[in-house]
């Protein structure tokens, strides 16, 4: 088992702990918490990026006069309103500007973009030799081999932010493990049957029991798609075969993941359910400093573990199958899910339809070869098209 790729400067060099920070997806759940952590650590934020030129983004930018602002979407009128709202700020637009801030050397890039849209920024950050704090698991799901190759080529350093993978990263540092065990809360519908899930609403599905997160990952947690994406992410991060990655339901979200060692010992990582801790670790690794999280009281905890209900939450096994089929299938898995989740949130698809669309899209798209980022983006595009036409047919 290998550890996450990269390390322009030797992995975990304290010098990285002073690099200025770029926050991609700054208006989101991860982005907002990354801002809090940077303020807590007194780390300079040199650039922030989001998709929409929104008033929310302008508000965030006003609090950081020195930071460059990058926006990838919006109409020309909306873009001009943002420029007008931020006199004295450097405001840039488009994908090229996003890649330029991610790919400027000697920075730590926090990638909190949601979806396959985060892929290119991860690749250029690693190619530039930067430390990449990766929340955007889709980068690895869509093009895992290429992301690892970019880290090796550019000697960039990849530190996972997903709480489970941050836990595994910490547990495996210096200790080869024979099995990874990812914990899952089970989401809001744990214990329900398929029949119970026929007509659940987006509001019900968005109500996650232990984490407050963006809309897509919340729905993905309810279907267990998120855990499937995380299995694929773990495979690429730690170089572990799918047969040696397990998932266990742990509703309290206190044990963030476990590893099994050669002698059968299990090591677990425990912590409060607060994403500011793994975000901070990605910024300070290998150092540990006090965080913003409130410590828990171990004696008050009642920790339980159970196997996932693979019949009701079939997306988990679909993710394993896609992972075994290759990068083309995992890219298609992710794209079909992104489209299906949007349709579910928009009232155009039922909850169980999300998994159905993923399964049918995988059958149609298969696992095309993915030997370049452009090819990965092409598989993503074609799987989105397939998923959209399946949804149009279902409704
Ligand atoms: N939230 C969590 O606790 C958590 C935990 C573990 C892992 N993650 C992972 O972290 C990532 C972000 O999740 P989230 O919950 O923070 O999502 P979120 O709250 O929906 O935020 C997404 C962010 O991405 C930006 N964005 C979307 N498309 C973009 C594009 N094409 N170019 C630039 N920016 C773009 C959005 O900008 P606009 O606001 O302008 O649309 C927003 O700032 C996901 O991969 C998720 O799986 C999240």
Coordinates of C-alpha atoms in Angstrom, one line a residue, residues 58 328 343 395:
X58 CA -18.7 40.0 -2.9
X328 CA -14.1 5.6 -17.5
X343 CA -33.2 16.3 -11.3
X395 CA -40.6 11.1 -16.3

